[in-house]
Amino acid sequence: MGYDARFRVWRGDIDGGGLEDFTVLVNEGEVVLDIIHRLQATQAPDLAVRWNCKAGKCGSCSAEVNGRPRLLCMTRMSTFTADEVITVTPMRTFPIIKDLVTDVSFNYEKAREIPSFTPPAGLEPGAYRMKQVDVERSQEFRKCIECFLCQNTCHVVRDHEDNKQAFAGPRYLMRVAELEMHPLDTADRREMAQEEAGLSYCNITKCCTEVCPEHIKITDNALIPLKERVVDRKYDPIVWLGNKLFRR
Ligand code: FES
């Protein structure tokens, strides 16, 4: 059974904008992205929104619904009451391009700064051998769809533009952790994690974990273990000596 919902959608660009009110039809089983598409089709043909898969897998449709970072295609209308005003705004941490579309290039810049996977010299493709237990440790992190909701919600950069230089954000610290845990990787990124990627800015409030649509335990399984590895390297005299002698 359909009903008319009240939507407030942010419209504007880098020079400014504001919330616009709409009344729009909602059908049973729809998600917020369906409603945004109906707005485009019926009332606001120039409304900008980024999306691709409509299945929670491409990570394109990230925005904020009633102030909470969400994927628009995975936010069911049935989670709201029919008389609720639903406010849709762009991700706050990144510069606006237009309406609900933000410029997320900050994330790609941070990705480029991480030293890539470094297998042992001379190891041929196909000769890789890993224990299942080692594979499982970082496999969870490979579920990341790069929606950047964790980057958007992280308080280190959400309200502190000046921290962006010194902080890679949870998605990329998780990438560092993934490489550090890889049994065949020979690079040591612990100093880089601390000094260049700003690991110490993270005070494990778990806001990134809370918004992850893939339910990756970013804080518990990536950031805290990475912090432990960094501390081991820095303060444990035996590990420190071992690092000096054997590198890892
Ligand atoms: Fe692909 Fe929403 S459109 S995750």
PDB file of C-alpha atoms and ligand atoms in Angstrom:
ATOM      1  CA  MET A   1       0.000   0.000   0.000  1.00  0.00           C
ATOM      2  CA  GLY A   2       1.565   3.313  -1.057  1.00  0.00           C
ATOM      3  CA  TYR A   3       1.640   6.547   0.918  1.00  0.00           C
ATOM      4  CA  ASP A   4       2.964  10.076   0.515  1.00  0.00           C
ATOM      5  CA  ALA A   5       6.187  10.699   2.428  1.00  0.00           C
ATOM      6  CA  ARG A   6       7.746  14.008   3.321  1.00  0.00           C
ATOM      7  CA  PHE A   7      11.360  14.304   2.209  1.00  0.00           C
ATOM      8  CA  ARG A   8      13.897  17.063   2.811  1.00  0.00           C
ATOM      9  CA  VAL A   9      16.799  16.827   0.391  1.00  0.00           C
ATOM     10  CA  TRP A  10      19.920  18.964   0.358  1.00  0.00           C
ATOM     11  CA  ARG A  11      20.329  20.794  -2.958  1.00  0.00           C
ATOM     12  CA  GLY A  12      23.298  22.914  -3.901  1.00  0.00           C
ATOM     13  CA  ASP A  13      26.950  22.876  -4.827  1.00  0.00           C
ATOM     14  CA  ILE A  14      30.353  23.959  -3.526  1.00  0.00           C
ATOM     15  CA  ASP A  15      29.134  27.570  -3.301  1.00  0.00           C
ATOM     16  CA  GLY A  16      26.276  26.695  -0.939  1.00  0.00           C
ATOM     17  CA  GLY A  17      22.760  25.353  -0.826  1.00  0.00           C
ATOM     18  CA  GLY A  18      20.038  24.209   1.526  1.00  0.00           C
ATOM     19  CA  LEU A  19      17.280  21.719   2.251  1.00  0.00           C
ATOM     20  CA  GLU A  20      14.335  21.486  -0.152  1.00  0.00           C
ATOM     21  CA  ASP A  21      10.995  19.938   0.814  1.00  0.00           C
ATOM     22  CA  PHE A  22       9.217  17.356  -1.311  1.00  0.00           C
ATOM     23  CA  THR A  23       6.163  15.149  -0.923  1.00  0.00           C
ATOM     24  CA  VAL A  24       6.695  11.924  -2.782  1.00  0.00           C
ATOM     25  CA  LEU A  25       4.976   8.570  -3.254  1.00  0.00           C
ATOM     26  CA  VAL A  26       6.428   5.554  -1.431  1.00  0.00           C
ATOM     27  CA  ASN A  27       5.489   1.996  -2.403  1.00  0.00           C
ATOM     28  CA  GLU A  28       5.822  -1.090  -0.281  1.00  0.00           C
ATOM     29  CA  GLY A  29       9.313  -2.614  -0.275  1.00  0.00           C
ATOM     30  CA  GLU A  30      11.134   0.508  -1.469  1.00  0.00           C
ATOM     31  CA  VAL A  31      14.432   1.914  -0.253  1.00  0.00           C
ATOM     32  CA  VAL A  32      15.504   5.550   0.063  1.00  0.00           C
ATOM     33  CA  LEU A  33      17.297   5.394  -3.303  1.00  0.00           C
ATOM     34  CA  ASP A  34      13.975   4.447  -4.982  1.00  0.00           C
ATOM     35  CA  ILE A  35      12.436   7.618  -3.579  1.00  0.00           C
ATOM     36  CA  ILE A  36      15.357   9.747  -4.748  1.00  0.00           C
ATOM     37  CA  HIS A  37      14.939   8.227  -8.232  1.00  0.00           C
ATOM     38  CA  ARG A  38      11.195   8.994  -8.129  1.00  0.00           C
ATOM     39  CA  LEU A  39      12.016  12.594  -7.214  1.00  0.00           C
ATOM     40  CA  GLN A  40      14.329  12.777 -10.229  1.00  0.00           C
ATOM     41  CA  ALA A  41      11.639  11.291 -12.471  1.00  0.00           C
ATOM     42  CA  THR A  42       8.760  13.451 -11.305  1.00  0.00           C
ATOM     43  CA  GLN A  43       9.864  16.647  -9.567  1.00  0.00           C
ATOM     44  CA  ALA A  44      13.592  17.351  -9.660  1.00  0.00           C
ATOM     45  CA  PRO A  45      15.165  16.042 -12.896  1.00  0.00           C
ATOM     46  CA  ASP A  46      18.482  17.749 -12.132  1.00  0.00           C
ATOM     47  CA  LEU A  47      18.855  16.246  -8.642  1.00  0.00           C
ATOM     48  CA  ALA A  48      22.359  14.706  -8.501  1.00  0.00           C
ATOM     49  CA  VAL A  49      22.915  11.374  -6.781  1.00  0.00           C
ATOM     50  CA  ARG A  50      25.676   8.811  -7.285  1.00  0.00           C
ATOM     51  CA  TRP A  51      24.678   5.160  -7.485  1.00  0.00           C
ATOM     52  CA  ASN A  52      25.409   2.081  -9.502  1.00  0.00           C
ATOM     53  CA  CYS A  53      24.457  -1.402  -8.269  1.00  0.00           C
ATOM     54  CA  LYS A  54      21.419  -0.790  -6.045  1.00  0.00           C
ATOM     55  CA  ALA A  55      22.515  -3.897  -4.191  1.00  0.00           C
ATOM     56  CA  GLY A  56      24.844  -2.598  -1.464  1.00  0.00           C
ATOM     57  CA  LYS A  57      27.952  -3.742  -3.313  1.00  0.00           C
ATOM     58  CA  CYS A  58      29.414  -0.851  -5.318  1.00  0.00           C
ATOM     59  CA  GLY A  59      29.668   1.640  -2.441  1.00  0.00           C
ATOM     60  CA  SER A  60      28.518   4.559  -4.617  1.00  0.00           C
ATOM     61  CA  CYS A  61      25.289   5.731  -2.981  1.00  0.00           C
ATOM     62  CA  SER A  62      26.702   6.836   0.379  1.00  0.00           C
ATOM     63  CA  ALA A  63      24.941   9.797   1.963  1.00  0.00           C
ATOM     64  CA  GLU A  64      23.348  10.728   5.297  1.00  0.00           C
ATOM     65  CA  VAL A  65      19.756   9.884   6.160  1.00  0.00           C
ATOM     66  CA  ASN A  66      18.414  11.771   9.155  1.00  0.00           C
ATOM     67  CA  GLY A  67      22.021  12.603   9.990  1.00  0.00           C
ATOM     68  CA  ARG A  68      23.264   9.017   9.947  1.00  0.00           C
ATOM     69  CA  PRO A  69      25.795   7.833   7.345  1.00  0.00           C
ATOM     70  CA  ARG A  70      23.976   5.219   5.224  1.00  0.00           C
ATOM     71  CA  LEU A  71      23.890   3.549   1.827  1.00  0.00           C
ATOM     72  CA  LEU A  72      20.747   4.946   0.168  1.00  0.00           C
ATOM     73  CA  CYS A  73      20.101   1.638  -1.596  1.00  0.00           C
ATOM     74  CA  MET A  74      20.208  -0.365   1.634  1.00  0.00           C
ATOM     75  CA  THR A  75      18.051   1.934   3.750  1.00  0.00           C
ATOM     76  CA  ARG A  76      14.539   0.545   3.716  1.00  0.00           C
ATOM     77  CA  MET A  77      11.627   2.969   3.851  1.00  0.00           C
ATOM     78  CA  SER A  78       9.951   0.539   6.255  1.00  0.00           C
ATOM     79  CA  THR A  79      12.444   1.637   8.941  1.00  0.00           C
ATOM     80  CA  PHE A  80      10.651   5.018   9.084  1.00  0.00           C
ATOM     81  CA  THR A  81       7.100   5.806  10.108  1.00  0.00           C
ATOM     82  CA  ALA A  82       4.785   7.197   7.421  1.00  0.00           C
ATOM     83  CA  ASP A  83       4.505  10.584   9.148  1.00  0.00           C
ATOM     84  CA  GLU A  84       8.268  11.032   9.637  1.00  0.00           C
ATOM     85  CA  VAL A  85      10.143  13.727   7.712  1.00  0.00           C
ATOM     86  CA  ILE A  86      13.140  12.031   6.092  1.00  0.00           C
ATOM     87  CA  THR A  87      16.161  14.238   5.586  1.00  0.00           C
ATOM     88  CA  VAL A  88      18.756  13.219   3.004  1.00  0.00           C
ATOM     89  CA  THR A  89      22.046  15.098   2.925  1.00  0.00           C
ATOM     90  CA  PRO A  90      25.445  14.472   1.301  1.00  0.00           C
ATOM     91  CA  MET A  91      28.366  12.998   3.264  1.00  0.00           C
ATOM     92  CA  ARG A  92      29.627  15.811   5.458  1.00  0.00           C
ATOM     93  CA  THR A  93      33.336  15.016   5.486  1.00  0.00           C
ATOM     94  CA  PHE A  94      33.976  15.484   1.767  1.00  0.00           C
ATOM     95  CA  PRO A  95      33.582  18.536  -0.489  1.00  0.00           C
ATOM     96  CA  ILE A  96      30.261  18.865  -2.291  1.00  0.00           C
ATOM     97  CA  ILE A  97      30.138  18.492  -6.058  1.00  0.00           C
ATOM     98  CA  LYS A  98      26.354  18.783  -6.475  1.00  0.00           C
ATOM     99  CA  ASP A  99      23.357  17.887  -4.292  1.00  0.00           C
ATOM    100  CA  LEU A 100      24.040  14.410  -2.837  1.00  0.00           C
ATOM    101  CA  VAL A 101      27.289  13.858  -4.727  1.00  0.00           C
ATOM    102  CA  THR A 102      30.571  14.529  -2.938  1.00  0.00           C
ATOM    103  CA  ASP A 103      34.166  14.584  -4.081  1.00  0.00           C
ATOM    104  CA  VAL A 104      35.727  11.530  -2.429  1.00  0.00           C
ATOM    105  CA  SER A 105      39.187  11.861  -4.000  1.00  0.00           C
ATOM    106  CA  PHE A 106      40.710  12.323  -0.499  1.00  0.00           C
ATOM    107  CA  ASN A 107      40.258   8.572  -0.087  1.00  0.00           C
ATOM    108  CA  TYR A 108      42.051   7.678  -3.309  1.00  0.00           C
ATOM    109  CA  GLU A 109      44.924   9.975  -2.402  1.00  0.00           C
ATOM    110  CA  LYS A 110      45.300   8.154   0.918  1.00  0.00           C
ATOM    111  CA  ALA A 111      45.117   4.782  -0.854  1.00  0.00           C
ATOM    112  CA  ARG A 112      48.029   5.759  -3.074  1.00  0.00           C
ATOM    113  CA  GLU A 113      50.229   6.564  -0.063  1.00  0.00           C
ATOM    114  CA  ILE A 114      50.194   2.977   1.264  1.00  0.00           C
ATOM    115  CA  PRO A 115      53.152   0.853   0.127  1.00  0.00           C
ATOM    116  CA  SER A 116      51.693  -1.977  -1.938  1.00  0.00           C
ATOM    117  CA  PHE A 117      51.804  -5.728  -1.269  1.00  0.00           C
ATOM    118  CA  THR A 118      55.419  -6.872  -1.297  1.00  0.00           C
ATOM    119  CA  PRO A 119      55.877 -10.645  -1.717  1.00  0.00           C
ATOM    120  CA  PRO A 120      59.277 -12.246  -1.116  1.00  0.00           C
ATOM    121  CA  ALA A 121      61.674 -11.591  -3.972  1.00  0.00           C
ATOM    122  CA  GLY A 122      61.641 -14.318  -6.585  1.00  0.00           C
ATOM    123  CA  LEU A 123      58.377 -15.885  -5.430  1.00  0.00           C
ATOM    124  CA  GLU A 124      56.528 -16.937  -8.578  1.00  0.00           C
ATOM    125  CA  PRO A 125      52.763 -16.441  -8.944  1.00  0.00           C
ATOM    126  CA  GLY A 126      51.179 -19.799  -8.215  1.00  0.00           C
ATOM    127  CA  ALA A 127      53.910 -20.648  -5.735  1.00  0.00           C
ATOM    128  CA  TYR A 128      52.150 -18.717  -2.971  1.00  0.00           C
ATOM    129  CA  ARG A 129      51.336 -21.002  -0.050  1.00  0.00           C
ATOM    130  CA  MET A 130      49.426 -19.719   2.977  1.00  0.00           C
ATOM    131  CA  LYS A 131      47.749 -21.352   5.931  1.00  0.00           C
ATOM    132  CA  GLN A 132      43.979 -20.964   6.070  1.00  0.00           C
ATOM    133  CA  VAL A 133      44.234 -19.412   9.535  1.00  0.00           C
ATOM    134  CA  ASP A 134      46.420 -16.641   8.105  1.00  0.00           C
ATOM    135  CA  VAL A 135      44.074 -16.087   5.177  1.00  0.00           C
ATOM    136  CA  GLU A 136      41.095 -15.777   7.489  1.00  0.00           C
ATOM    137  CA  ARG A 137      42.726 -13.102   9.621  1.00  0.00           C
ATOM    138  CA  SER A 138      42.565 -10.497   6.865  1.00  0.00           C
ATOM    139  CA  GLN A 139      39.826 -11.925   4.655  1.00  0.00           C
ATOM    140  CA  GLU A 140      37.192  -9.967   6.561  1.00  0.00           C
ATOM    141  CA  PHE A 141      38.838  -6.714   5.427  1.00  0.00           C
ATOM    142  CA  ARG A 142      38.485  -7.720   1.774  1.00  0.00           C
ATOM    143  CA  LYS A 143      34.718  -7.331   2.108  1.00  0.00           C
ATOM    144  CA  CYS A 144      35.172  -3.543   2.080  1.00  0.00           C
ATOM    145  CA  ILE A 145      33.131  -1.952  -0.747  1.00  0.00           C
ATOM    146  CA  GLU A 146      34.838   1.443  -0.361  1.00  0.00           C
ATOM    147  CA  CYS A 147      31.618   3.298   0.369  1.00  0.00           C
ATOM    148  CA  PHE A 148      33.682   5.621   2.610  1.00  0.00           C
ATOM    149  CA  LEU A 149      30.976   5.798   5.271  1.00  0.00           C
ATOM    150  CA  CYS A 150      33.650   4.958   7.857  1.00  0.00           C
ATOM    151  CA  GLN A 151      35.839   7.774   6.553  1.00  0.00           C
ATOM    152  CA  ASN A 152      32.827  10.092   6.612  1.00  0.00           C
ATOM    153  CA  THR A 153      31.822   9.323  10.178  1.00  0.00           C
ATOM    154  CA  CYS A 154      35.294   9.290  11.755  1.00  0.00           C
ATOM    155  CA  HIS A 155      35.372  12.242  14.129  1.00  0.00           C
ATOM    156  CA  VAL A 156      39.093  12.800  13.504  1.00  0.00           C
ATOM    157  CA  VAL A 157      38.318  14.252  10.074  1.00  0.00           C
ATOM    158  CA  ARG A 158      34.530  14.824  10.131  1.00  0.00           C
ATOM    159  CA  ASP A 159      34.817  18.137  11.931  1.00  0.00           C
ATOM    160  CA  HIS A 160      38.525  18.759  11.498  1.00  0.00           C
ATOM    161  CA  GLU A 161      39.474  19.477   7.916  1.00  0.00           C
ATOM    162  CA  ASP A 162      43.016  20.266   9.090  1.00  0.00           C
ATOM    163  CA  ASN A 163      43.519  16.652  10.264  1.00  0.00           C
ATOM    164  CA  LYS A 164      43.086  15.254   6.758  1.00  0.00           C
ATOM    165  CA  GLN A 165      46.723  15.772   5.868  1.00  0.00           C
ATOM    166  CA  ALA A 166      47.947  13.702   8.779  1.00  0.00           C
ATOM    167  CA  PHE A 167      45.279  10.976   8.966  1.00  0.00           C
ATOM    168  CA  ALA A 168      44.458   8.248   6.451  1.00  0.00           C
ATOM    169  CA  GLY A 169      41.161   7.269   8.097  1.00  0.00           C
ATOM    170  CA  PRO A 170      39.821   3.880   9.180  1.00  0.00           C
ATOM    171  CA  ARG A 171      39.438   2.415   5.688  1.00  0.00           C
ATOM    172  CA  TYR A 172      43.128   2.918   4.884  1.00  0.00           C
ATOM    173  CA  LEU A 173      44.470   2.065   8.313  1.00  0.00           C
ATOM    174  CA  MET A 174      42.503  -1.172   7.855  1.00  0.00           C
ATOM    175  CA  ARG A 175      44.279  -1.648   4.515  1.00  0.00           C
ATOM    176  CA  VAL A 176      47.634  -1.203   6.291  1.00  0.00           C
ATOM    177  CA  ALA A 177      46.531  -3.774   8.897  1.00  0.00           C
ATOM    178  CA  GLU A 178      45.490  -6.173   6.146  1.00  0.00           C
ATOM    179  CA  LEU A 179      48.911  -5.959   4.516  1.00  0.00           C
ATOM    180  CA  GLU A 180      50.695  -6.214   7.878  1.00  0.00           C
ATOM    181  CA  MET A 181      48.785  -9.434   8.614  1.00  0.00           C
ATOM    182  CA  HIS A 182      49.440 -10.911   5.191  1.00  0.00           C
ATOM    183  CA  PRO A 183      51.701 -13.949   5.695  1.00  0.00           C
ATOM    184  CA  LEU A 184      53.597 -13.360   2.437  1.00  0.00           C
ATOM    185  CA  ASP A 185      54.120  -9.635   2.730  1.00  0.00           C
ATOM    186  CA  THR A 186      57.671  -8.577   3.538  1.00  0.00           C
ATOM    187  CA  ALA A 187      57.272  -4.809   3.954  1.00  0.00           C
ATOM    188  CA  ASP A 188      57.066  -3.185   7.383  1.00  0.00           C
ATOM    189  CA  ARG A 189      54.401  -0.456   7.433  1.00  0.00           C
ATOM    190  CA  ARG A 190      54.221   0.026  11.206  1.00  0.00           C
ATOM    191  CA  GLU A 191      56.222   3.224  11.305  1.00  0.00           C
ATOM    192  CA  MET A 192      54.330   4.527   8.283  1.00  0.00           C
ATOM    193  CA  ALA A 193      51.016   3.713  10.012  1.00  0.00           C
ATOM    194  CA  GLN A 194      52.007   5.701  13.059  1.00  0.00           C
ATOM    195  CA  GLU A 195      53.899   8.611  11.528  1.00  0.00           C
ATOM    196  CA  GLU A 196      52.294   9.199   8.124  1.00  0.00           C
ATOM    197  CA  ALA A 197      48.859   7.568   8.337  1.00  0.00           C
ATOM    198  CA  GLY A 198      48.134   9.012  11.801  1.00  0.00           C
ATOM    199  CA  LEU A 199      47.182   5.810  13.623  1.00  0.00           C
ATOM    200  CA  SER A 200      47.555   7.536  16.984  1.00  0.00           C
ATOM    201  CA  TYR A 201      44.710   9.944  16.098  1.00  0.00           C
ATOM    202  CA  CYS A 202      42.310   6.992  16.337  1.00  0.00           C
ATOM    203  CA  ASN A 203      40.952   6.692  19.859  1.00  0.00           C
ATOM    204  CA  ILE A 204      38.952   3.537  19.139  1.00  0.00           C
ATOM    205  CA  THR A 205      35.472   4.987  19.607  1.00  0.00           C
ATOM    206  CA  LYS A 206      34.232   2.431  17.033  1.00  0.00           C
ATOM    207  CA  CYS A 207      32.063   4.893  15.075  1.00  0.00           C
ATOM    208  CA  CYS A 208      33.595   3.453  11.891  1.00  0.00           C
ATOM    209  CA  THR A 209      32.556  -0.081  12.864  1.00  0.00           C
ATOM    210  CA  GLU A 210      29.019   1.080  13.629  1.00  0.00           C
ATOM    211  CA  VAL A 211      28.379   2.453  10.130  1.00  0.00           C
ATOM    212  CA  CYS A 212      30.089  -0.270   8.076  1.00  0.00           C
ATOM    213  CA  PRO A 213      27.435  -1.828   5.783  1.00  0.00           C
ATOM    214  CA  GLU A 214      29.584  -4.960   5.487  1.00  0.00           C
ATOM    215  CA  HIS A 215      29.736  -5.274   9.295  1.00  0.00           C
ATOM    216  CA  ILE A 216      33.524  -5.403   9.287  1.00  0.00           C
ATOM    217  CA  LYS A 217      34.877  -5.082  12.817  1.00  0.00           C
ATOM    218  CA  ILE A 218      37.246  -2.326  11.742  1.00  0.00           C
ATOM    219  CA  THR A 219      38.263  -1.212  15.222  1.00  0.00           C
ATOM    220  CA  ASP A 220      38.505  -4.574  16.989  1.00  0.00           C
ATOM    221  CA  ASN A 221      40.032  -6.620  14.199  1.00  0.00           C
ATOM    222  CA  ALA A 222      42.131  -4.094  12.271  1.00  0.00           C
ATOM    223  CA  LEU A 223      42.895  -0.879  14.152  1.00  0.00           C
ATOM    224  CA  ILE A 224      43.520  -2.270  17.637  1.00  0.00           C
ATOM    225  CA  PRO A 225      45.759  -5.130  16.387  1.00  0.00           C
ATOM    226  CA  LEU A 226      47.637  -2.572  14.259  1.00  0.00           C
ATOM    227  CA  LYS A 227      48.119  -0.351  17.308  1.00  0.00           C
ATOM    228  CA  GLU A 228      49.440  -3.367  19.239  1.00  0.00           C
ATOM    229  CA  ARG A 229      51.939  -4.149  16.496  1.00  0.00           C
ATOM    230  CA  VAL A 230      53.123  -0.544  16.426  1.00  0.00           C
ATOM    231  CA  VAL A 231      53.531  -0.482  20.220  1.00  0.00           C
ATOM    232  CA  ASP A 232      55.394  -3.814  20.142  1.00  0.00           C
ATOM    233  CA  ARG A 233      57.807  -2.433  17.618  1.00  0.00           C
ATOM    234  CA  LYS A 234      58.359   0.780  19.505  1.00  0.00           C
ATOM    235  CA  TYR A 235      58.479  -0.217  23.161  1.00  0.00           C
ATOM    236  CA  ASP A 236      59.242  -3.936  23.586  1.00  0.00           C
ATOM    237  CA  PRO A 237      63.049  -4.088  23.839  1.00  0.00           C
ATOM    238  CA  ILE A 238      63.247  -7.717  22.695  1.00  0.00           C
ATOM    239  CA  VAL A 239      60.954  -7.146  19.710  1.00  0.00           C
ATOM    240  CA  TRP A 240      62.859  -3.947  18.975  1.00  0.00           C
ATOM    241  CA  LEU A 241      66.153  -5.851  18.955  1.00  0.00           C
ATOM    242  CA  GLY A 242      64.589  -8.624  16.858  1.00  0.00           C
ATOM    243  CA  ASN A 243      63.369  -6.032  14.385  1.00  0.00           C
ATOM    244  CA  LYS A 244      66.822  -4.571  14.151  1.00  0.00           C
ATOM    245  CA  LEU A 245      68.369  -7.982  13.548  1.00  0.00           C
ATOM    246  CA  PHE A 246      65.679  -9.724  11.472  1.00  0.00           C
ATOM    247  CA  ARG A 247      63.503  -6.845  10.213  1.00  0.00           C
ATOM    248  CA  ARG A 248      60.080  -8.347  11.215  1.00  0.00           C
TER     249      ARG A 248
HETATM  250 FE1  FES B   1      25.760   0.344  -5.062  1.00  0.00          FE
HETATM  251 FE2  FES B   1      24.179   1.531  -3.235  1.00  0.00          FE
HETATM  252  S1  FES B   1      24.100   1.716  -5.386  1.00  0.00           S
HETATM  253  S2  FES B   1      25.974   0.349  -2.896  1.00  0.00           S
END
